[in-house]
Coordinates of N, CA and C in Angstrom, one line a residue:
Chain X
K1 N -32.2 54.7 24.0 CA -31.1 53.8 23.2 C -31.2 53.2 24.3
Q2 N -31.4 51.7 24.2 CA -31.1 50.6 25.5 C -29.8 50.5 25.6
E3 N -29.7 50.0 27.7 CA -28.1 50.4 28.3 C -28.2 49.8 29.1
V4 N -27.1 48.7 29.1 CA -27.1 47.7 30.0 C -26.2 47.4 30.9
T5 N -26.4 47.3 32.4 CA -25.0 47.7 33.2 C -24.9 46.8 34.3
Q6 N -24.4 45.8 34.4 CA -23.6 45.2 35.2 C -22.2 45.6 36.4
I7 N -23.2 45.1 37.8 CA -22.0 45.6 38.7 C -22.3 44.1 39.5
P8 N -21.1 44.1 40.2 CA -19.6 44.4 39.9 C -18.9 43.9 38.8
A9 N -17.6 45.0 38.3 CA -17.1 44.4 37.1 C -16.3 43.1 37.5
A10 N -16.0 43.0 38.4 CA -15.2 41.7 38.6 C -15.8 41.5 40.7
L11 N -15.5 39.8 40.4 CA -15.9 39.4 42.0 C -14.8 38.2 42.6
S12 N -14.6 38.2 43.5 CA -14.1 37.1 44.3 C -14.4 36.4 45.2
V13 N -14.7 34.9 44.9 CA -15.3 34.3 45.4 C -14.5 33.1 46.3
P14 N -14.5 32.8 47.8 CA -14.1 31.1 47.8 C -15.2 30.0 47.6
E15 N -14.7 29.0 46.8 CA -15.3 28.1 46.9 C -16.5 27.2 47.8
G16 N -17.6 27.1 46.8 CA -18.3 26.9 48.2 C -19.6 27.8 48.2
E17 N -19.2 29.3 48.1 CA -20.1 30.1 48.4 C -20.9 30.4 47.4
N18 N -22.5 30.8 47.8 CA -23.3 31.5 47.3 C -23.3 32.6 46.5
L19 N -23.4 32.4 45.5 CA -23.5 34.2 44.8 C -24.0 34.9 43.9
V20 N -24.2 36.3 43.7 CA -25.8 36.8 42.7 C -24.7 37.6 42.2
L21 N -24.8 37.9 40.8 CA -24.4 38.5 39.5 C -25.6 39.5 39.7
N22 N -25.8 41.0 39.3 CA -26.5 41.7 38.7 C -26.0 42.4 37.5
C23 N -27.7 42.4 36.9 CA -27.9 43.1 35.3 C -29.1 44.3 35.8
S24 N -28.5 45.3 35.1 CA -29.8 46.4 35.1 C -29.8 46.8 33.5
F25 N -30.9 47.2 33.5 CA -31.0 47.6 31.8 C -32.3 49.0 31.5
T26 N -32.1 49.7 30.9 CA -32.6 51.0 31.0 C -34.3 51.1 30.8
D27 N -34.3 50.1 29.3 CA -35.8 50.3 28.6 C -36.3 48.9 29.1
S28 N -37.5 49.0 29.5 CA -38.3 47.8 29.9 C -39.1 47.2 29.0
A29 N -38.9 47.4 28.0 CA -39.6 46.6 26.8 C -38.6 45.8 26.2
I30 N -38.9 45.0 26.5 CA -37.6 43.4 26.5 C -38.6 42.6 25.9
Y31 N -38.1 41.8 25.0 CA -39.0 40.8 24.7 C -38.4 39.8 25.9
N32 N -37.0 39.6 25.8 CA -36.4 38.3 26.7 C -34.9 38.6 27.4
L33 N -35.1 38.4 28.3 CA -33.3 38.8 28.7 C -32.4 37.3 28.7
Q34 N -31.3 37.3 28.3 CA -30.2 36.2 28.4 C -29.2 36.9 29.6
W35 N -28.3 35.2 30.0 CA -27.2 35.4 30.2 C -26.7 34.5 29.8
F36 N -25.3 35.3 29.4 CA -24.3 34.3 28.6 C -23.0 34.4 29.9
R37 N -21.7 32.8 29.3 CA -21.0 32.8 30.0 C -20.2 33.0 29.0
Q38 N -18.7 33.3 29.1 CA -17.5 33.3 28.1 C -16.2 33.6 29.0
D39 N -15.6 31.8 28.8 CA -14.2 31.7 29.3 C -13.5 32.3 28.2
P40 N -12.2 32.5 29.0 CA -11.2 33.1 28.3 C -10.7 32.6 26.8
G41 N -10.5 33.8 26.1 CA -10.2 33.4 24.7 C -11.4 32.4 24.0
K42 N -12.7 32.3 24.5 CA -13.7 31.6 23.4 C -14.9 32.4 23.3
G43 N -15.8 32.0 23.1 CA -17.3 32.7 22.5 C -17.8 32.5 23.7
L44 N -19.2 32.7 23.7 CA -20.1 33.5 24.4 C -20.9 31.8 24.5
T45 N -21.4 31.3 26.0 CA -22.5 30.3 25.9 C -23.7 30.5 26.6
S46 N -24.6 30.5 25.8 CA -26.2 30.9 26.5 C -26.5 30.0 27.9
L47 N -26.5 30.9 29.0 CA -26.9 30.0 29.8 C -28.1 29.8 30.8
L48 N -28.9 30.8 30.6 CA -30.3 30.7 30.6 C -30.8 31.9 29.6
L49 N -32.5 31.9 29.5 CA -32.9 32.9 28.5 C -34.3 33.2 29.5
I50 N -34.6 34.2 29.9 CA -36.1 34.5 30.5 C -36.9 35.1 29.8
Q51 N -37.7 34.5 29.2 CA -39.0 35.5 28.6 C -39.8 36.4 29.4
S52 N -40.2 37.4 28.7 CA -40.8 38.7 29.2 C -41.8 38.1 30.1
S53 N -42.5 37.2 30.0 CA -43.8 37.0 30.9 C -43.2 35.7 31.9
Q54 N -42.0 35.8 31.7 CA -41.5 34.8 33.4 C -40.6 36.0 34.3
R55 N -40.9 35.1 35.3 CA -40.2 35.7 36.1 C -38.7 35.3 36.8
E56 N -38.7 34.0 36.3 CA -37.2 33.1 36.5 C -37.4 32.2 35.9
Q57 N -35.5 31.5 35.7 CA -35.4 30.2 34.7 C -34.3 29.9 35.6
T58 N -34.4 28.3 35.6 CA -33.5 27.3 36.7 C -33.0 26.8 35.9
S59 N -31.5 26.3 36.1 CA -30.6 25.4 35.3 C -29.8 24.7 36.6
G60 N -29.8 24.0 37.1 CA -29.1 23.2 37.8 C -28.8 24.0 39.0
R61 N -27.4 24.4 39.3 CA -26.7 25.7 40.1 C -27.5 27.0 40.2
L62 N -27.7 27.2 38.7 CA -28.1 28.6 38.2 C -29.8 28.9 38.8
N63 N -29.7 30.5 38.7 CA -31.2 30.3 38.6 C -30.9 32.0 38.5
A64 N -31.5 32.6 37.9 CA -32.3 33.7 37.0 C -33.4 34.5 37.2
S65 N -33.3 35.6 37.5 CA -34.7 36.1 37.6 C -34.5 37.5 37.0
L66 N -36.2 37.5 36.6 CA -36.5 39.1 35.9 C -37.2 40.0 36.5
D67 N -37.4 41.2 36.9 CA -38.4 42.1 37.3 C -38.2 43.5 36.1
K68 N -39.2 42.9 35.2 CA -39.2 44.4 34.0 C -39.5 45.6 34.2
S69 N -40.1 45.4 35.4 CA -40.7 47.1 36.0 C -39.6 47.5 36.3
S70 N -38.9 46.8 37.1 CA -37.6 47.4 37.7 C -36.2 47.7 36.8
G71 N -36.6 46.7 35.8 CA -35.3 46.7 34.9 C -34.2 46.1 35.8
R72 N -34.3 45.0 36.1 CA -33.1 44.4 36.9 C -33.2 43.0 36.9
S73 N -32.2 42.2 36.2 CA -32.4 40.5 36.6 C -31.0 40.5 37.1
T74 N -31.3 39.1 38.1 CA -29.8 38.6 38.7 C -29.9 37.4 38.6
L75 N -28.6 37.1 38.6 CA -28.0 35.2 38.3 C -27.6 34.5 39.5
Y76 N -28.3 33.8 40.1 CA -27.5 33.5 41.3 C -27.3 32.3 41.0
I77 N -25.9 32.0 41.5 CA -25.4 30.7 41.5 C -25.0 30.6 42.8
A78 N -25.1 29.0 43.3 CA -25.4 28.3 44.3 C -24.1 27.2 44.5
A79 N -23.5 27.6 45.2 CA -22.6 26.2 46.2 C -21.5 26.3 44.9
S80 N -20.8 27.6 44.9 CA -19.9 28.2 43.5 C -18.5 26.8 43.1
Q81 N -18.2 27.1 42.3 CA -16.6 26.0 42.2 C -15.7 26.8 41.1
P82 N -14.8 25.9 41.1 CA -13.7 27.1 40.2 C -14.0 26.6 39.0
G83 N -14.9 25.7 38.4 CA -14.9 25.9 37.0 C -16.1 26.9 36.7
D84 N -16.6 27.2 37.6 CA -17.3 28.7 37.6 C -16.6 30.1 37.1
S85 N -15.6 30.0 37.1 CA -15.1 31.0 36.5 C -14.7 31.8 35.5
A86 N -15.8 32.8 35.2 CA -15.5 33.2 33.9 C -16.0 34.4 33.9
T87 N -16.0 35.0 32.9 CA -17.2 36.1 32.7 C -18.5 35.6 32.4
Y88 N -19.9 37.0 32.9 CA -20.7 36.6 33.1 C -21.4 37.5 32.3
L89 N -22.1 37.8 31.3 CA -23.0 38.6 30.6 C -24.2 38.6 30.6
C90 N -24.8 39.8 30.9 CA -26.3 39.5 30.2 C -26.8 40.1 29.2
A91 N -27.6 40.2 28.4 CA -28.0 40.5 26.9 C -29.5 40.5 27.0
V92 N -29.6 42.3 26.5 CA -31.4 41.6 26.4 C -31.9 42.3 24.9
P93 N -33.0 41.7 23.8 CA -32.6 42.1 22.5 C -33.9 43.3 23.2
K94 N -34.2 44.2 21.8 CA -35.4 45.5 21.8 C -36.5 45.0 21.6
E95 N -38.1 45.1 22.0 CA -39.4 44.7 21.7 C -39.7 45.3 20.9
D96 N -39.8 44.7 19.0 CA -39.7 46.1 18.1 C -40.2 44.7 17.2
S97 N -41.5 45.4 16.4 CA -42.1 44.2 15.2 C -40.7 44.6 14.1
G98 N -40.1 45.6 14.2 CA -39.6 45.8 12.9 C -38.5 45.2 12.9
A99 N -37.3 45.3 11.8 CA -36.0 44.5 11.2 C -35.2 45.1 12.5
G100 N -34.3 44.6 12.8 CA -33.5 44.7 13.9 C -33.7 44.2 15.4
S101 N -35.2 43.8 15.6 CA -35.8 43.3 16.5 C -35.0 42.9 17.3
Y102 N -34.0 41.7 16.8 CA -33.4 41.1 17.6 C -31.8 41.3 18.0
Q103 N -32.0 42.6 17.9 CA -30.4 42.7 18.3 C -30.2 42.6 19.8
L104 N -29.0 42.3 20.0 CA -29.1 42.1 21.3 C -27.7 43.2 21.8
T105 N -28.2 43.5 23.2 CA -27.7 44.8 23.8 C -26.9 44.0 24.7
F106 N -25.9 43.8 25.0 CA -24.9 43.1 26.3 C -24.6 44.7 27.1
G107 N -24.5 43.6 28.6 CA -23.6 44.3 29.7 C -21.9 43.8 29.2
K108 N -21.6 44.8 30.2 CA -19.7 44.6 29.5 C -19.4 43.1 30.8
G109 N -20.0 42.8 31.5 CA -20.2 41.5 31.9 C -19.4 41.7 32.9
T110 N -19.2 40.6 34.4 CA -18.8 40.8 35.4 C -17.9 39.4 35.4
K111 N -16.7 39.5 35.6 CA -15.7 38.2 35.5 C -15.5 37.6 37.2
L112 N -16.0 36.8 37.0 CA -16.2 36.2 38.3 C -14.8 35.0 38.5
S113 N -14.1 35.2 39.8 CA -13.5 34.1 40.0 C -13.1 33.1 41.1
V114 N -13.2 32.5 41.4 CA -13.9 31.5 42.6 C -12.8 30.6 42.9
I115 N -11.8 30.7 44.3 CA -10.7 30.5 44.6 C -11.0 29.4 45.2
P116 N -10.2 27.9 45.2 CA -10.5 26.6 46.0 C -10.2 26.7 47.2
Chain R
D1 N -22.3 17.0 17.8 CA -22.0 18.3 18.4 C -22.7 19.9 17.0
A2 N -23.4 20.2 17.2 CA -23.5 21.3 16.1 C -22.5 22.4 16.7
R3 N -22.0 23.4 16.2 CA -21.2 24.6 16.5 C -21.2 25.3 15.2
V4 N -20.7 26.5 15.5 CA -20.7 27.3 14.6 C -19.0 27.7 14.7
T5 N -18.6 27.8 13.5 CA -17.0 27.9 13.1 C -16.7 28.9 12.4
Q6 N -15.8 29.7 13.0 CA -15.1 30.5 12.5 C -13.3 30.7 11.9
T7 N -13.4 31.1 10.5 CA -11.7 31.0 10.4 C -11.8 32.5 9.6
P8 N -10.1 33.2 10.0 CA -9.0 32.2 10.7 C -9.5 32.8 12.2
R9 N -8.7 31.8 13.0 CA -9.3 32.0 14.3 C -8.2 32.9 14.9
H10 N -7.1 33.8 14.7 CA -6.1 34.8 14.2 C -5.8 35.6 13.4
K11 N -6.0 36.8 13.4 CA -5.0 37.6 12.6 C -4.2 38.6 13.0
V12 N -3.0 38.3 11.9 CA -2.4 40.1 12.5 C -2.3 40.8 11.2
T13 N -2.2 41.4 10.6 CA -2.2 42.5 9.6 C -1.5 43.9 9.5
E14 N -1.4 44.6 8.4 CA -1.1 45.6 8.6 C -2.1 46.5 8.2
M15 N -1.7 48.1 8.6 CA -2.8 49.1 8.3 C -2.6 49.2 6.9
G16 N -4.1 49.0 6.8 CA -4.4 49.2 5.3 C -4.6 48.0 4.4
Q17 N -4.6 46.9 5.0 CA -4.6 45.6 4.6 C -6.0 45.1 4.5
E18 N -6.5 44.2 3.2 CA -7.7 43.6 3.5 C -8.1 42.5 4.5
V19 N -9.1 42.6 5.3 CA -8.9 41.3 5.8 C -10.5 40.6 5.9
T20 N -10.7 39.3 5.7 CA -11.9 38.9 5.3 C -12.0 37.5 6.6
M21 N -13.1 38.2 6.9 CA -13.4 36.8 8.3 C -15.0 35.9 8.0
R22 N -14.5 34.8 8.0 CA -15.6 33.4 7.5 C -16.3 33.0 9.0
C23 N -17.2 32.8 8.4 CA -18.5 32.0 9.4 C -19.3 31.1 8.9
Q24 N -19.3 30.1 9.4 CA -20.1 29.0 9.1 C -21.3 28.9 10.3
P25 N -22.7 28.9 10.1 CA -23.5 28.7 11.1 C -23.9 27.3 11.0
I26 N -24.5 27.3 12.1 CA -25.1 25.7 12.7 C -26.1 25.4 11.2
L27 N -25.9 24.1 10.9 CA -27.0 24.0 9.7 C -28.8 24.1 10.3
G28 N -28.9 24.8 9.0 CA -30.5 25.3 9.4 C -31.1 26.2 10.1
H29 N -29.9 27.1 10.7 CA -30.3 28.3 11.8 C -30.1 29.1 10.2
N30 N -31.3 30.2 10.6 CA -31.9 31.1 9.8 C -31.7 32.4 10.0
T31 N -30.8 33.0 11.3 CA -30.1 34.2 11.4 C -28.5 34.1 11.9
V32 N -27.7 35.1 11.4 CA -26.6 35.1 11.6 C -26.3 36.4 12.3
F33 N -25.7 36.9 13.3 CA -25.3 37.9 13.4 C -23.5 38.1 13.5
W34 N -23.1 39.3 13.3 CA -21.3 39.8 13.4 C -21.5 40.7 15.0
Y35 N -20.7 39.9 15.6 CA -20.3 41.1 16.6 C -18.8 41.4 16.7
R36 N -18.6 42.7 17.6 CA -16.9 42.7 17.5 C -17.1 43.4 19.2
Q37 N -16.0 42.5 19.7 CA -15.6 42.9 21.2 C -14.6 43.3 21.6
T38 N -14.5 44.6 22.8 CA -13.2 45.3 22.8 C -13.5 45.9 24.3
M39 N -12.2 45.9 25.1 CA -12.2 45.6 26.3 C -12.9 47.4 26.6
M40 N -12.9 48.4 25.6 CA -13.6 49.6 26.0 C -15.3 49.5 25.5
Q41 N -15.3 49.2 25.0 CA -16.8 49.1 24.1 C -17.9 47.4 24.5
G42 N -17.4 46.3 24.6 CA -17.5 45.5 25.0 C -18.1 44.9 23.9
L43 N -19.4 44.5 23.7 CA -20.1 43.5 22.8 C -20.9 44.5 21.7
E44 N -20.0 44.5 20.7 CA -21.5 45.4 19.8 C -22.0 44.5 18.8
L45 N -23.2 44.8 18.2 CA -23.6 44.4 17.2 C -23.3 44.9 15.8
L46 N -22.6 44.4 14.8 CA -22.4 45.2 13.7 C -23.1 44.9 12.4
A47 N -23.6 43.7 12.3 CA -24.6 43.1 11.6 C -25.7 42.1 11.5
Y48 N -26.6 42.0 10.9 CA -27.8 40.8 11.5 C -28.5 40.0 9.8
F49 N -28.5 38.7 9.8 CA -29.3 38.3 8.5 C -30.3 37.6 9.2
R50 N -31.2 37.4 8.2 CA -31.9 36.7 8.1 C -32.4 36.2 7.2
N51 N -32.6 34.8 6.9 CA -32.5 33.8 5.8 C -32.0 34.3 4.3
R52 N -31.0 35.1 4.8 CA -29.6 35.5 4.0 C -29.7 37.4 3.5
A53 N -30.8 37.6 4.5 CA -30.7 38.8 3.8 C -30.5 39.5 4.8
P54 N -29.6 40.6 4.7 CA -29.1 41.4 5.7 C -30.2 42.6 6.2
L55 N -30.5 42.1 7.3 CA -31.9 43.1 8.0 C -31.3 44.6 9.1
D56 N -30.0 44.4 9.2 CA -29.6 45.6 10.4 C -28.2 45.4 10.1
D57 N -27.5 46.4 9.6 CA -25.9 46.5 10.0 C -25.6 47.8 10.3
S58 N -26.7 48.7 10.8 CA -26.3 49.9 11.6 C -25.1 50.1 12.4
G59 N -24.8 49.1 12.8 CA -23.6 49.2 13.8 C -22.1 49.7 13.2
M60 N -22.2 49.1 12.0 CA -21.0 48.8 11.0 C -20.5 50.1 10.5
P61 N -19.1 50.4 10.6 CA -18.8 51.3 9.7 C -18.7 50.8 8.1
K62 N -20.0 51.8 7.6 CA -20.1 51.6 6.3 C -18.8 51.6 4.9
D63 N -17.7 52.7 5.6 CA -16.8 53.3 4.6 C -15.7 51.9 4.6
R64 N -15.8 51.2 5.4 CA -14.8 50.5 5.4 C -15.5 48.9 5.4
F65 N -16.4 48.5 6.2 CA -16.5 47.5 6.7 C -17.7 46.6 5.2
S66 N -17.9 45.6 5.4 CA -18.9 45.1 4.4 C -19.4 43.5 4.9
A67 N -20.7 43.4 4.9 CA -21.0 41.6 5.5 C -21.9 41.2 5.0
E68 N -21.8 39.7 4.1 CA -22.6 39.2 3.2 C -23.0 37.9 3.4
M69 N -24.1 37.0 3.1 CA -24.2 35.7 3.1 C -24.0 34.9 1.9
P70 N -23.2 34.6 1.0 CA -23.1 33.9 -0.3 C -24.0 32.8 -0.4
D71 N -24.0 32.2 0.8 CA -25.1 31.3 0.6 C -25.5 30.9 2.1
A72 N -26.2 30.0 2.6 CA -26.5 29.5 3.6 C -25.8 28.8 4.4
T73 N -24.4 28.6 3.8 CA -23.2 27.5 5.0 C -22.5 29.0 5.0
L74 N -22.8 29.9 4.6 CA -21.2 30.7 4.4 C -21.5 32.4 4.9
A75 N -21.2 32.9 5.9 CA -21.7 34.6 6.3 C -20.1 34.9 6.2
T76 N -19.8 36.4 5.7 CA -17.8 36.7 5.7 C -18.2 38.4 6.3
L77 N -17.5 38.7 6.8 CA -17.2 40.0 7.2 C -15.5 40.9 6.5
K78 N -15.8 41.6 5.8 CA -14.5 42.3 5.4 C -14.3 43.2 6.1
I79 N -13.2 43.9 5.9 CA -12.6 45.2 6.0 C -11.4 45.7 5.1
Q80 N -11.9 46.7 4.5 CA -11.2 47.2 3.7 C -11.1 49.1 3.6
P81 N -10.2 49.7 3.8 CA -9.0 48.9 4.6 C -9.0 48.9 5.9
S82 N -8.4 47.8 6.6 CA -8.0 48.0 7.8 C -7.3 49.1 8.4
E83 N -7.6 49.3 9.7 CA -7.0 50.2 10.6 C -6.8 49.8 12.0
P84 N -5.9 50.5 12.7 CA -5.5 49.6 14.1 C -6.6 49.6 15.0
R85 N -7.6 50.9 14.6 CA -8.8 50.6 15.6 C -9.7 49.4 15.6
D86 N -9.2 48.7 14.3 CA -10.3 48.0 14.4 C -10.2 46.2 15.2
S87 N -8.6 46.2 15.4 CA -8.5 45.4 16.6 C -9.2 45.3 17.5
A88 N -9.8 43.7 17.6 CA -10.8 43.6 18.2 C -10.9 42.2 17.8
V89 N -11.6 41.3 18.7 CA -12.2 39.8 18.6 C -13.8 40.3 17.8
Y90 N -13.9 39.6 16.9 CA -15.2 39.4 16.0 C -16.0 38.0 16.3
F91 N -17.3 38.2 16.3 CA -17.8 37.1 16.9 C -19.2 36.7 16.0
C92 N -19.4 35.8 15.4 CA -20.3 35.4 14.8 C -21.5 34.2 15.7
A93 N -22.5 34.8 15.2 CA -23.1 33.5 16.0 C -24.3 33.6 15.2
S94 N -25.1 32.1 15.2 CA -26.2 32.1 14.8 C -27.5 31.2 15.7
G95 N -28.9 31.5 14.9 CA -29.7 30.9 15.3 C -31.1 30.7 14.8
W96 N -32.0 30.6 15.1 CA -32.9 30.1 14.4 C -34.6 31.1 15.2
E97 N -35.2 31.4 13.9 CA -36.1 32.2 14.5 C -37.4 32.4 14.2
P98 N -37.9 31.9 15.5 CA -39.6 30.6 14.8 C -40.4 32.4 14.5
D99 N -41.3 32.3 14.3 CA -42.7 33.2 14.0 C -42.5 34.2 15.4
R100 N -42.9 33.8 17.1 CA -43.0 34.7 17.6 C -41.2 35.2 18.5
G101 N -40.3 34.8 17.3 CA -39.4 35.7 17.9 C -38.2 34.6 18.4
I102 N -37.1 35.4 17.8 CA -35.6 34.4 17.8 C -35.8 34.1 19.4
E103 N -35.0 32.9 19.5 CA -34.4 32.4 20.9 C -32.9 32.5 20.9
T104 N -32.1 31.8 21.2 CA -31.1 31.7 21.8 C -29.8 31.9 20.4
Q105 N -28.9 32.3 21.1 CA -27.9 32.6 19.9 C -26.5 31.6 19.8
Y106 N -26.1 31.3 19.5 CA -25.1 30.6 19.6 C -23.8 30.8 18.5
F107 N -22.8 30.8 19.5 CA -21.7 31.6 19.3 C -20.4 31.0 18.7
G108 N -19.6 31.4 17.8 CA -18.6 31.3 17.5 C -17.3 31.0 18.1
P109 N -15.7 30.6 18.2 CA -14.9 31.2 19.0 C -14.7 32.3 18.7
G110 N -14.7 33.1 17.8 CA -14.3 34.4 17.6 C -13.1 34.0 16.9
T111 N -13.1 35.9 15.9 CA -11.5 36.0 14.6 C -10.9 37.2 15.8
R112 N -9.6 36.4 16.6 CA -9.0 38.0 17.1 C -8.3 38.4 15.9
L113 N -8.5 39.3 16.1 CA -7.7 40.5 14.7 C -6.9 41.5 15.5
L114 N -5.8 41.5 14.7 CA -4.7 42.8 15.2 C -4.4 43.3 14.2
V115 N -4.3 44.6 14.2 CA -3.9 45.7 12.9 C -2.9 46.7 13.3
L116 N -1.8 46.2 12.7 CA -0.6 46.9 13.3 C -0.4 48.4 12.7

């Protein structure tokens, strides 16, 4: 059974700092990996999706990398801002051709606080 | 700006009562997911529909939960009878699954359920 772990559970940094969030997964047979952002009381917003054939994806100040062989992904946030404060979750589907192939297994997230 | 809508946003009920949550997926999307989020368990997939057909509901307690898609614009999640342990935030998400695999999922704002 796929397990996704995110460390640390919470992180507090001063504004302007670069930071890295970590995600690890136990089953490397994944089709892709996604990073989501969740604001308090809100749903999830997809930030980046990395296909299994890719090694990284970039969007603005965000860069996500994927190393399937080691079962790890990182989300790099450059020049952090108070507006980046949220919980960041990573999720992987199971690579399977049958029904339920696209179930997402989520980590419990890293709660990020960027202090002005 | 297309988005997934969920109703109600908040629900307080007493143990034993029936609860129905509704979701309107983004027009044109062919997949719908129901998730439950709690502090202890994080996000868990309850059910997954593709082209209105249920493909996987293995994460759902069968004795009290049921999920349906009466038409392409409405998905429902019902709990009968509700129990205090069902208290959680229930998210609906929709997506478009092309032939080569599903892409990102778009989440609704969630229904926050409290069962007393």
